[in-house]
Amino acid sequence: MSKKKKDEPGSKLKRKEYEKELRRLQAELCTLQAWVKHKGLRVMVVFEGRDGAGKGGTIRAITERVSPRVFRVVALPAPSDREKTQMYIQRYMQHFPAAGEIVIWDRSWYNRAGVEHVMGFCTKEQYEAFLEHAPNVEWYMTKSGIILIKYWLEVSHDEQRRRFEARVEDPLRQWKLSPMDLPSLEKWYEYSRARDRMLDATDSKHAPWHIVRSDNKKRARLNCISHLLSMIPYKRVKREKVKLPGRSKKYQYDDQAAMQGRSYIPEKF
C-alpha cells in the first residue's frame, strides 16, 4: 500500500499547519458570532456519533475563541425521574436558542435513536415513535426560524478502540471513559444498524445529516468548522473604533499599598 501524500485528505496534519488553519477558521467564527448577534439569528448545531468519535474535541475547537454567551454548549445528563414522565422533546426545548444565540448540542434528542435504543433504555414503541415524529418536530423548528445543522461524526472500529485504549492508559483521559464506552465496543454492529436506521428516517430536506469522517481528529475539526461556516451566510459587521480612556486621577491613592499583608498564593512558577 502506498503512503499517503502530505496534502492528501486523511494524511497526518502537522501541528503548525493545523494550528494556523484553526486560528483562521476561529477568526471567521468570531465574525459569524457578530453577525448572529447583529441579525438576531437562532442557530442549533447537533453533534452525534459513536463514543470516541471526537465530538468533544470538535466542539472545543469551535467554542475556544468565541463568547459562551453566544455559543452555548448543551450536554444533558441522563433524565431525572420527573423528566422521564415528560414529553420526550420537552427537556431539550428549554435549551433552544433565543435571538443572537448558537446552541451546540453535545448529543441531543437523538439519544433515543442511539444509546437508548441499543442499550434498552427505551421501549421499542418509544423508539419507533421517535423515528416517525423527529422529522416533523424538526420541520416545526426550522419553520419557526431556527437554523438547524446536524453532524454525524463517523469513526472506524480500529480508531475507536485505539482511543479507548488511550483513555485507559492516560490519566488525563481516564475521566472520558464512561460506563457506555465498553458496551459501545462490544455492540459495534448494533450501533451501526441504529445509525443506519436513524439516518434513513431523519435525513430530511429541511434538516439533513452531514457526515464527518473523524479518524483524523485534526482534519475532522477543520473540515467541520469550514462546513459550518458555509452553512450560515454571514457578513462582517462594522464595529465602531474603540479608543481606550486614560486613567482618571480623581480619588487617586496608593492602591497597591492597600494590598500589602493580604494572603497571596505561593508563586511556584
PDB file of C-alpha atoms in Angstrom:
ATOM      1  CA  MET A   1       0.000   0.000   0.000  1.00  0.00           C
ATOM      2  CA  SER A   2       1.422   3.373  -0.996  1.00  0.00           C
ATOM      3  CA  LYS A   3       1.902   6.029   1.631  1.00  0.00           C
ATOM      4  CA  LYS A   4      -0.460   8.984   1.649  1.00  0.00           C
ATOM      5  CA  LYS A   5       0.930  12.242   0.351  1.00  0.00           C
ATOM      6  CA  LYS A   6       1.393  15.129   2.750  1.00  0.00           C
ATOM      7  CA  ASP A   7      -1.591  17.105   1.427  1.00  0.00           C
ATOM      8  CA  GLU A   8      -3.880  14.130   0.756  1.00  0.00           C
ATOM      9  CA  PRO A   9      -7.137  14.056   2.766  1.00  0.00           C
ATOM     10  CA  GLY A  10      -6.765  11.686   5.716  1.00  0.00           C
ATOM     11  CA  SER A  11      -2.988  12.026   5.920  1.00  0.00           C
ATOM     12  CA  LYS A  12      -1.343  13.259   9.084  1.00  0.00           C
ATOM     13  CA  LEU A  13      -1.518  17.017   9.513  1.00  0.00           C
ATOM     14  CA  LYS A  14       1.443  18.828  11.047  1.00  0.00           C
ATOM     15  CA  ARG A  15       0.625  20.660  14.258  1.00  0.00           C
ATOM     16  CA  LYS A  16       1.884  24.014  12.957  1.00  0.00           C
ATOM     17  CA  GLU A  17      -0.226  23.714   9.808  1.00  0.00           C
ATOM     18  CA  TYR A  18      -3.260  22.628  11.831  1.00  0.00           C
ATOM     19  CA  GLU A  19      -2.961  25.452  14.350  1.00  0.00           C
ATOM     20  CA  LYS A  20      -2.542  28.067  11.611  1.00  0.00           C
ATOM     21  CA  GLU A  21      -5.668  26.926   9.782  1.00  0.00           C
ATOM     22  CA  LEU A  22      -7.618  26.505  13.023  1.00  0.00           C
ATOM     23  CA  ARG A  23      -6.796  30.067  14.058  1.00  0.00           C
ATOM     24  CA  ARG A  24      -8.016  31.363  10.685  1.00  0.00           C
ATOM     25  CA  LEU A  25     -11.279  29.446  10.983  1.00  0.00           C
ATOM     26  CA  GLN A  26     -11.766  30.533  14.598  1.00  0.00           C
ATOM     27  CA  ALA A  27     -11.390  34.146  13.487  1.00  0.00           C
ATOM     28  CA  GLU A  28     -14.185  33.508  10.983  1.00  0.00           C
ATOM     29  CA  LEU A  29     -16.302  32.035  13.777  1.00  0.00           C
ATOM     30  CA  CYS A  30     -15.878  35.327  15.649  1.00  0.00           C
ATOM     31  CA  THR A  31     -17.102  37.154  12.550  1.00  0.00           C
ATOM     32  CA  LEU A  32     -20.056  34.773  12.339  1.00  0.00           C
ATOM     33  CA  GLN A  33     -20.751  35.368  16.032  1.00  0.00           C
ATOM     34  CA  ALA A  34     -21.040  39.114  15.488  1.00  0.00           C
ATOM     35  CA  TRP A  35     -23.382  38.550  12.540  1.00  0.00           C
ATOM     36  CA  VAL A  36     -25.612  36.165  14.511  1.00  0.00           C
ATOM     37  CA  LYS A  37     -25.934  38.773  17.280  1.00  0.00           C
ATOM     38  CA  HIS A  38     -26.461  41.597  14.800  1.00  0.00           C
ATOM     39  CA  LYS A  39     -29.230  39.775  12.911  1.00  0.00           C
ATOM     40  CA  GLY A  40     -30.753  38.035  15.932  1.00  0.00           C
ATOM     41  CA  LEU A  41     -30.360  34.612  14.338  1.00  0.00           C
ATOM     42  CA  ARG A  42     -31.217  31.412  16.186  1.00  0.00           C
ATOM     43  CA  VAL A  43     -28.918  28.507  15.370  1.00  0.00           C
ATOM     44  CA  MET A  44     -28.721  24.921  16.633  1.00  0.00           C
ATOM     45  CA  VAL A  45     -25.830  22.595  15.791  1.00  0.00           C
ATOM     46  CA  VAL A  46     -26.287  18.930  16.675  1.00  0.00           C
ATOM     47  CA  PHE A  47     -23.266  16.653  17.143  1.00  0.00           C
ATOM     48  CA  GLU A  48     -23.866  12.923  17.173  1.00  0.00           C
ATOM     49  CA  GLY A  49     -21.644   9.894  16.695  1.00  0.00           C
ATOM     50  CA  ARG A  50     -20.308   6.858  18.477  1.00  0.00           C
ATOM     51  CA  ASP A  51     -18.428   7.161  21.759  1.00  0.00           C
ATOM     52  CA  GLY A  52     -14.886   8.242  20.940  1.00  0.00           C
ATOM     53  CA  ALA A  53     -15.823   9.764  17.589  1.00  0.00           C
ATOM     54  CA  GLY A  54     -14.336  13.146  18.548  1.00  0.00           C
ATOM     55  CA  LYS A  55     -17.452  15.205  19.293  1.00  0.00           C
ATOM     56  CA  GLY A  56     -15.978  16.868  22.384  1.00  0.00           C
ATOM     57  CA  GLY A  57     -12.737  17.911  20.683  1.00  0.00           C
ATOM     58  CA  THR A  58     -14.588  19.315  17.687  1.00  0.00           C
ATOM     59  CA  ILE A  59     -16.924  21.306  19.921  1.00  0.00           C
ATOM     60  CA  ARG A  60     -13.962  22.667  21.907  1.00  0.00           C
ATOM     61  CA  ALA A  61     -12.279  23.763  18.683  1.00  0.00           C
ATOM     62  CA  ILE A  62     -15.448  25.634  17.689  1.00  0.00           C
ATOM     63  CA  THR A  63     -16.020  27.323  21.053  1.00  0.00           C
ATOM     64  CA  GLU A  64     -12.434  28.018  22.142  1.00  0.00           C
ATOM     65  CA  ARG A  65     -12.273  31.628  20.905  1.00  0.00           C
ATOM     66  CA  VAL A  66     -15.907  32.737  20.941  1.00  0.00           C
ATOM     67  CA  SER A  67     -18.248  34.034  23.624  1.00  0.00           C
ATOM     68  CA  PRO A  68     -20.049  31.404  25.733  1.00  0.00           C
ATOM     69  CA  ARG A  69     -22.988  33.834  25.844  1.00  0.00           C
ATOM     70  CA  VAL A  70     -23.435  33.387  22.088  1.00  0.00           C
ATOM     71  CA  PHE A  71     -22.088  29.852  21.538  1.00  0.00           C
ATOM     72  CA  ARG A  72     -23.844  27.829  24.227  1.00  0.00           C
ATOM     73  CA  VAL A  73     -22.901  24.160  24.669  1.00  0.00           C
ATOM     74  CA  VAL A  74     -25.629  21.834  25.969  1.00  0.00           C
ATOM     75  CA  ALA A  75     -24.663  18.350  27.207  1.00  0.00           C
ATOM     76  CA  LEU A  76     -27.577  17.000  29.213  1.00  0.00           C
ATOM     77  CA  PRO A  77     -27.151  14.211  31.799  1.00  0.00           C
ATOM     78  CA  ALA A  78     -29.434  11.193  31.995  1.00  0.00           C
ATOM     79  CA  PRO A  79     -33.063  12.264  32.529  1.00  0.00           C
ATOM     80  CA  SER A  80     -34.383  12.563  36.076  1.00  0.00           C
ATOM     81  CA  ASP A  81     -37.391  10.563  37.252  1.00  0.00           C
ATOM     82  CA  ARG A  82     -39.571  13.635  36.629  1.00  0.00           C
ATOM     83  CA  GLU A  83     -38.145  14.213  33.148  1.00  0.00           C
ATOM     84  CA  LYS A  84     -38.837  10.589  32.242  1.00  0.00           C
ATOM     85  CA  THR A  85     -42.560  11.335  32.622  1.00  0.00           C
ATOM     86  CA  GLN A  86     -42.450  14.391  30.327  1.00  0.00           C
ATOM     87  CA  MET A  87     -42.937  14.513  26.582  1.00  0.00           C
ATOM     88  CA  TYR A  88     -39.602  13.317  25.206  1.00  0.00           C
ATOM     89  CA  ILE A  89     -38.579  16.558  23.467  1.00  0.00           C
ATOM     90  CA  GLN A  90     -39.647  18.682  26.461  1.00  0.00           C
ATOM     91  CA  ARG A  91     -36.375  18.738  28.388  1.00  0.00           C
ATOM     92  CA  TYR A  92     -34.490  19.718  25.249  1.00  0.00           C
ATOM     93  CA  MET A  93     -36.785  22.573  24.249  1.00  0.00           C
ATOM     94  CA  GLN A  94     -35.941  24.654  27.314  1.00  0.00           C
ATOM     95  CA  HIS A  95     -32.378  24.940  25.946  1.00  0.00           C
ATOM     96  CA  PHE A  96     -33.378  26.121  22.463  1.00  0.00           C
ATOM     97  CA  PRO A  97     -31.716  29.376  21.353  1.00  0.00           C
ATOM     98  CA  ALA A  98     -33.071  32.872  21.753  1.00  0.00           C
ATOM     99  CA  ALA A  99     -32.232  35.604  19.244  1.00  0.00           C
ATOM    100  CA  GLY A 100     -28.489  36.016  18.792  1.00  0.00           C
ATOM    101  CA  GLU A 101     -27.563  32.561  20.133  1.00  0.00           C
ATOM    102  CA  ILE A 102     -25.936  29.427  18.724  1.00  0.00           C
ATOM    103  CA  VAL A 103     -26.699  26.304  20.751  1.00  0.00           C
ATOM    104  CA  ILE A 104     -24.316  23.383  20.242  1.00  0.00           C
ATOM    105  CA  TRP A 105     -25.669  20.007  21.289  1.00  0.00           C
ATOM    106  CA  ASP A 106     -23.084  17.526  22.575  1.00  0.00           C
ATOM    107  CA  ARG A 107     -25.576  14.736  21.962  1.00  0.00           C
ATOM    108  CA  SER A 108     -29.216  15.647  21.635  1.00  0.00           C
ATOM    109  CA  TRP A 109     -32.712  14.237  21.303  1.00  0.00           C
ATOM    110  CA  TYR A 110     -31.060  11.657  19.037  1.00  0.00           C
ATOM    111  CA  ASN A 111     -30.012   9.776  22.165  1.00  0.00           C
ATOM    112  CA  ARG A 112     -33.270   7.899  21.672  1.00  0.00           C
ATOM    113  CA  ALA A 113     -32.212   6.662  18.239  1.00  0.00           C
ATOM    114  CA  GLY A 114     -28.783   5.570  19.502  1.00  0.00           C
ATOM    115  CA  VAL A 115     -27.741   4.662  23.020  1.00  0.00           C
ATOM    116  CA  GLU A 116     -31.273   4.466  24.460  1.00  0.00           C
ATOM    117  CA  HIS A 117     -32.364   2.054  21.743  1.00  0.00           C
ATOM    118  CA  VAL A 118     -29.221  -0.105  21.681  1.00  0.00           C
ATOM    119  CA  MET A 119     -28.873  -0.336  25.462  1.00  0.00           C
ATOM    120  CA  GLY A 120     -32.583  -0.924  26.060  1.00  0.00           C
ATOM    121  CA  PHE A 121     -33.223   2.355  27.913  1.00  0.00           C
ATOM    122  CA  CYS A 122     -36.428   2.930  25.943  1.00  0.00           C
ATOM    123  CA  THR A 123     -39.167   0.666  24.646  1.00  0.00           C
ATOM    124  CA  LYS A 124     -39.475  -0.425  21.033  1.00  0.00           C
ATOM    125  CA  GLU A 125     -42.652   1.665  20.762  1.00  0.00           C
ATOM    126  CA  GLN A 126     -40.849   4.773  22.048  1.00  0.00           C
ATOM    127  CA  TYR A 127     -38.010   4.180  19.581  1.00  0.00           C
ATOM    128  CA  GLU A 128     -40.312   3.732  16.590  1.00  0.00           C
ATOM    129  CA  ALA A 129     -42.361   6.777  17.590  1.00  0.00           C
ATOM    130  CA  PHE A 130     -39.227   8.889  17.770  1.00  0.00           C
ATOM    131  CA  LEU A 131     -38.073   7.927  14.278  1.00  0.00           C
ATOM    132  CA  GLU A 132     -41.542   8.685  12.938  1.00  0.00           C
ATOM    133  CA  HIS A 133     -42.020  12.044  14.638  1.00  0.00           C
ATOM    134  CA  ALA A 134     -38.478  13.531  14.714  1.00  0.00           C
ATOM    135  CA  PRO A 135     -38.588  14.852  11.106  1.00  0.00           C
ATOM    136  CA  ASN A 136     -41.922  16.569  11.803  1.00  0.00           C
ATOM    137  CA  VAL A 137     -40.655  18.148  15.024  1.00  0.00           C
ATOM    138  CA  GLU A 138     -37.554  19.399  13.203  1.00  0.00           C
ATOM    139  CA  TRP A 139     -39.767  20.785  10.431  1.00  0.00           C
ATOM    140  CA  TYR A 140     -41.524  22.937  13.029  1.00  0.00           C
ATOM    141  CA  MET A 141     -38.139  24.014  14.422  1.00  0.00           C
ATOM    142  CA  THR A 142     -36.946  25.219  11.027  1.00  0.00           C
ATOM    143  CA  LYS A 143     -40.331  26.779  10.178  1.00  0.00           C
ATOM    144  CA  SER A 144     -40.079  28.823  13.383  1.00  0.00           C
ATOM    145  CA  GLY A 145     -36.850  30.340  12.046  1.00  0.00           C
ATOM    146  CA  ILE A 146     -34.254  28.134  13.761  1.00  0.00           C
ATOM    147  CA  ILE A 147     -31.258  27.222  11.606  1.00  0.00           C
ATOM    148  CA  LEU A 148     -30.738  23.520  12.370  1.00  0.00           C
ATOM    149  CA  ILE A 149     -27.465  21.858  11.362  1.00  0.00           C
ATOM    150  CA  LYS A 150     -26.840  18.186  12.157  1.00  0.00           C
ATOM    151  CA  TYR A 151     -23.442  16.426  12.129  1.00  0.00           C
ATOM    152  CA  TRP A 152     -22.694  12.722  12.449  1.00  0.00           C
ATOM    153  CA  LEU A 153     -19.024  12.007  13.243  1.00  0.00           C
ATOM    154  CA  GLU A 154     -18.045   8.694  11.680  1.00  0.00           C
ATOM    155  CA  VAL A 155     -15.133   6.862  13.312  1.00  0.00           C
ATOM    156  CA  SER A 156     -13.802   3.428  12.340  1.00  0.00           C
ATOM    157  CA  HIS A 157     -13.792   0.450  14.705  1.00  0.00           C
ATOM    158  CA  ASP A 158      -9.986   0.302  14.915  1.00  0.00           C
ATOM    159  CA  GLU A 159      -9.666   4.023  15.658  1.00  0.00           C
ATOM    160  CA  GLN A 160     -12.407   3.902  18.278  1.00  0.00           C
ATOM    161  CA  ARG A 161     -10.628   1.045  20.026  1.00  0.00           C
ATOM    162  CA  ARG A 162      -7.307   2.900  19.896  1.00  0.00           C
ATOM    163  CA  ARG A 163      -8.894   5.953  21.518  1.00  0.00           C
ATOM    164  CA  PHE A 164     -10.477   3.856  24.268  1.00  0.00           C
ATOM    165  CA  GLU A 165      -7.121   2.198  24.979  1.00  0.00           C
ATOM    166  CA  ALA A 166      -5.589   5.669  25.305  1.00  0.00           C
ATOM    167  CA  ARG A 167      -8.318   6.588  27.808  1.00  0.00           C
ATOM    168  CA  VAL A 168      -7.437   3.546  29.904  1.00  0.00           C
ATOM    169  CA  GLU A 169      -3.708   4.353  29.985  1.00  0.00           C
ATOM    170  CA  ASP A 170      -3.601   8.166  30.067  1.00  0.00           C
ATOM    171  CA  PRO A 171      -4.551   9.744  33.436  1.00  0.00           C
ATOM    172  CA  LEU A 172      -5.526  12.939  31.592  1.00  0.00           C
ATOM    173  CA  ARG A 173      -8.100  10.996  29.574  1.00  0.00           C
ATOM    174  CA  GLN A 174      -9.385   8.454  32.075  1.00  0.00           C
ATOM    175  CA  TRP A 175     -12.289  10.715  33.029  1.00  0.00           C
ATOM    176  CA  LYS A 176     -13.546  10.308  29.440  1.00  0.00           C
ATOM    177  CA  LEU A 177     -14.069   6.562  29.934  1.00  0.00           C
ATOM    178  CA  SER A 178     -17.786   6.305  30.653  1.00  0.00           C
ATOM    179  CA  PRO A 179     -19.870   3.229  31.556  1.00  0.00           C
ATOM    180  CA  MET A 180     -21.236   3.331  27.988  1.00  0.00           C
ATOM    181  CA  ASP A 181     -17.834   3.127  26.297  1.00  0.00           C
ATOM    182  CA  LEU A 182     -17.119  -0.586  26.711  1.00  0.00           C
ATOM    183  CA  PRO A 183     -20.603  -1.718  25.569  1.00  0.00           C
ATOM    184  CA  SER A 184     -20.201   0.538  22.525  1.00  0.00           C
ATOM    185  CA  LEU A 185     -17.173  -1.534  21.500  1.00  0.00           C
ATOM    186  CA  GLU A 186     -18.958  -4.815  22.123  1.00  0.00           C
ATOM    187  CA  LYS A 187     -22.156  -3.699  20.376  1.00  0.00           C
ATOM    188  CA  TRP A 188     -20.454  -2.153  17.343  1.00  0.00           C
ATOM    189  CA  TYR A 189     -22.847  -3.629  14.793  1.00  0.00           C
ATOM    190  CA  GLU A 190     -25.932  -2.871  16.886  1.00  0.00           C
ATOM    191  CA  TYR A 191     -24.840   0.770  16.904  1.00  0.00           C
ATOM    192  CA  SER A 192     -24.138   0.587  13.154  1.00  0.00           C
ATOM    193  CA  ARG A 193     -27.667  -0.624  12.460  1.00  0.00           C
ATOM    194  CA  ALA A 194     -29.090   2.067  14.758  1.00  0.00           C
ATOM    195  CA  ARG A 195     -27.049   4.676  12.865  1.00  0.00           C
ATOM    196  CA  ASP A 196     -28.307   3.423   9.507  1.00  0.00           C
ATOM    197  CA  ARG A 197     -31.931   3.420  10.637  1.00  0.00           C
ATOM    198  CA  MET A 198     -31.608   6.892  12.165  1.00  0.00           C
ATOM    199  CA  LEU A 199     -30.072   8.378   9.022  1.00  0.00           C
ATOM    200  CA  ASP A 200     -32.691   6.742   6.796  1.00  0.00           C
ATOM    201  CA  ALA A 201     -35.574   8.033   8.930  1.00  0.00           C
ATOM    202  CA  THR A 202     -34.377  11.543   9.793  1.00  0.00           C
ATOM    203  CA  ASP A 203     -32.223  12.738   6.876  1.00  0.00           C
ATOM    204  CA  SER A 204     -34.719  15.293   5.575  1.00  0.00           C
ATOM    205  CA  LYS A 205     -34.532  18.225   3.169  1.00  0.00           C
ATOM    206  CA  HIS A 206     -35.265  20.714   5.943  1.00  0.00           C
ATOM    207  CA  ALA A 207     -32.771  19.105   8.402  1.00  0.00           C
ATOM    208  CA  PRO A 208     -30.259  16.919   6.546  1.00  0.00           C
ATOM    209  CA  TRP A 209     -27.425  14.988   8.171  1.00  0.00           C
ATOM    210  CA  HIS A 210     -23.835  15.932   7.337  1.00  0.00           C
ATOM    211  CA  ILE A 211     -21.290  13.131   7.779  1.00  0.00           C
ATOM    212  CA  VAL A 212     -17.813  13.981   9.095  1.00  0.00           C
ATOM    213  CA  ARG A 213     -15.033  11.405   8.752  1.00  0.00           C
ATOM    214  CA  SER A 214     -13.287  11.626  12.118  1.00  0.00           C
ATOM    215  CA  ASP A 215     -10.457   9.057  12.194  1.00  0.00           C
ATOM    216  CA  ASN A 216      -8.117  12.031  11.795  1.00  0.00           C
ATOM    217  CA  LYS A 217      -9.183  14.397  14.577  1.00  0.00           C
ATOM    218  CA  LYS A 218      -7.380  17.481  13.308  1.00  0.00           C
ATOM    219  CA  ARG A 219      -8.730  17.218   9.785  1.00  0.00           C
ATOM    220  CA  ALA A 220     -12.212  16.432  11.098  1.00  0.00           C
ATOM    221  CA  ARG A 221     -12.234  19.594  13.211  1.00  0.00           C
ATOM    222  CA  LEU A 222     -11.050  21.808  10.363  1.00  0.00           C
ATOM    223  CA  ASN A 223     -13.454  20.246   7.861  1.00  0.00           C
ATOM    224  CA  CYS A 224     -16.375  20.567  10.256  1.00  0.00           C
ATOM    225  CA  ILE A 225     -15.735  24.219  11.142  1.00  0.00           C
ATOM    226  CA  SER A 226     -15.242  25.088   7.480  1.00  0.00           C
ATOM    227  CA  HIS A 227     -18.535  23.404   6.595  1.00  0.00           C
ATOM    228  CA  LEU A 228     -20.379  25.054   9.497  1.00  0.00           C
ATOM    229  CA  LEU A 229     -19.246  28.481   8.306  1.00  0.00           C
ATOM    230  CA  SER A 230     -20.533  27.662   4.818  1.00  0.00           C
ATOM    231  CA  MET A 231     -23.985  26.763   6.164  1.00  0.00           C
ATOM    232  CA  ILE A 232     -24.817  30.217   7.563  1.00  0.00           C
ATOM    233  CA  PRO A 233     -24.466  33.152   5.136  1.00  0.00           C
ATOM    234  CA  TYR A 234     -22.806  35.984   7.058  1.00  0.00           C
ATOM    235  CA  LYS A 235     -21.043  39.281   6.559  1.00  0.00           C
ATOM    236  CA  ARG A 236     -18.569  41.236   8.596  1.00  0.00           C
ATOM    237  CA  VAL A 237     -20.341  43.628  10.949  1.00  0.00           C
ATOM    238  CA  LYS A 238     -18.850  47.116  11.059  1.00  0.00           C
ATOM    239  CA  ARG A 239     -17.557  47.961  14.516  1.00  0.00           C
ATOM    240  CA  GLU A 240     -17.039  51.392  15.965  1.00  0.00           C
ATOM    241  CA  LYS A 241     -13.426  52.313  16.543  1.00  0.00           C
ATOM    242  CA  VAL A 242     -12.500  51.856  20.186  1.00  0.00           C
ATOM    243  CA  LYS A 243     -10.311  54.376  21.955  1.00  0.00           C
ATOM    244  CA  LEU A 244      -9.099  53.334  25.375  1.00  0.00           C
ATOM    245  CA  PRO A 245      -9.667  56.039  28.011  1.00  0.00           C
ATOM    246  CA  GLY A 246      -6.852  57.366  30.182  1.00  0.00           C
ATOM    247  CA  ARG A 247      -6.835  56.739  33.916  1.00  0.00           C
ATOM    248  CA  SER A 248      -8.713  59.344  35.905  1.00  0.00           C
ATOM    249  CA  LYS A 249      -6.733  60.865  38.779  1.00  0.00           C
ATOM    250  CA  LYS A 250      -9.883  61.665  40.691  1.00  0.00           C
ATOM    251  CA  TYR A 251      -9.912  59.792  44.028  1.00  0.00           C
ATOM    252  CA  GLN A 252      -6.250  58.837  43.407  1.00  0.00           C
ATOM    253  CA  TYR A 253      -4.473  56.874  46.161  1.00  0.00           C
ATOM    254  CA  ASP A 254      -1.786  54.189  46.571  1.00  0.00           C
ATOM    255  CA  ASP A 255      -3.993  51.208  45.733  1.00  0.00           C
ATOM    256  CA  GLN A 256      -1.068  48.749  45.749  1.00  0.00           C
ATOM    257  CA  ALA A 257      -0.048  49.660  49.274  1.00  0.00           C
ATOM    258  CA  ALA A 258      -3.575  48.720  50.352  1.00  0.00           C
ATOM    259  CA  MET A 259      -2.876  45.154  49.123  1.00  0.00           C
ATOM    260  CA  GLN A 260       0.153  44.602  51.340  1.00  0.00           C
ATOM    261  CA  GLY A 261      -0.336  41.945  54.006  1.00  0.00           C
ATOM    262  CA  ARG A 262      -3.028  40.115  52.034  1.00  0.00           C
ATOM    263  CA  SER A 263      -2.874  36.352  51.573  1.00  0.00           C
ATOM    264  CA  TYR A 264      -1.294  35.697  48.163  1.00  0.00           C
ATOM    265  CA  ILE A 265      -0.881  32.214  46.707  1.00  0.00           C
ATOM    266  CA  PRO A 266       2.697  30.829  46.507  1.00  0.00           C
ATOM    267  CA  GLU A 267       4.429  31.834  43.243  1.00  0.00           C
ATOM    268  CA  LYS A 268       5.900  28.462  42.241  1.00  0.00           C
ATOM    269  CA  PHE A 269       6.225  29.319  38.583  1.00  0.00           C
TER     270      PHE A 269
END
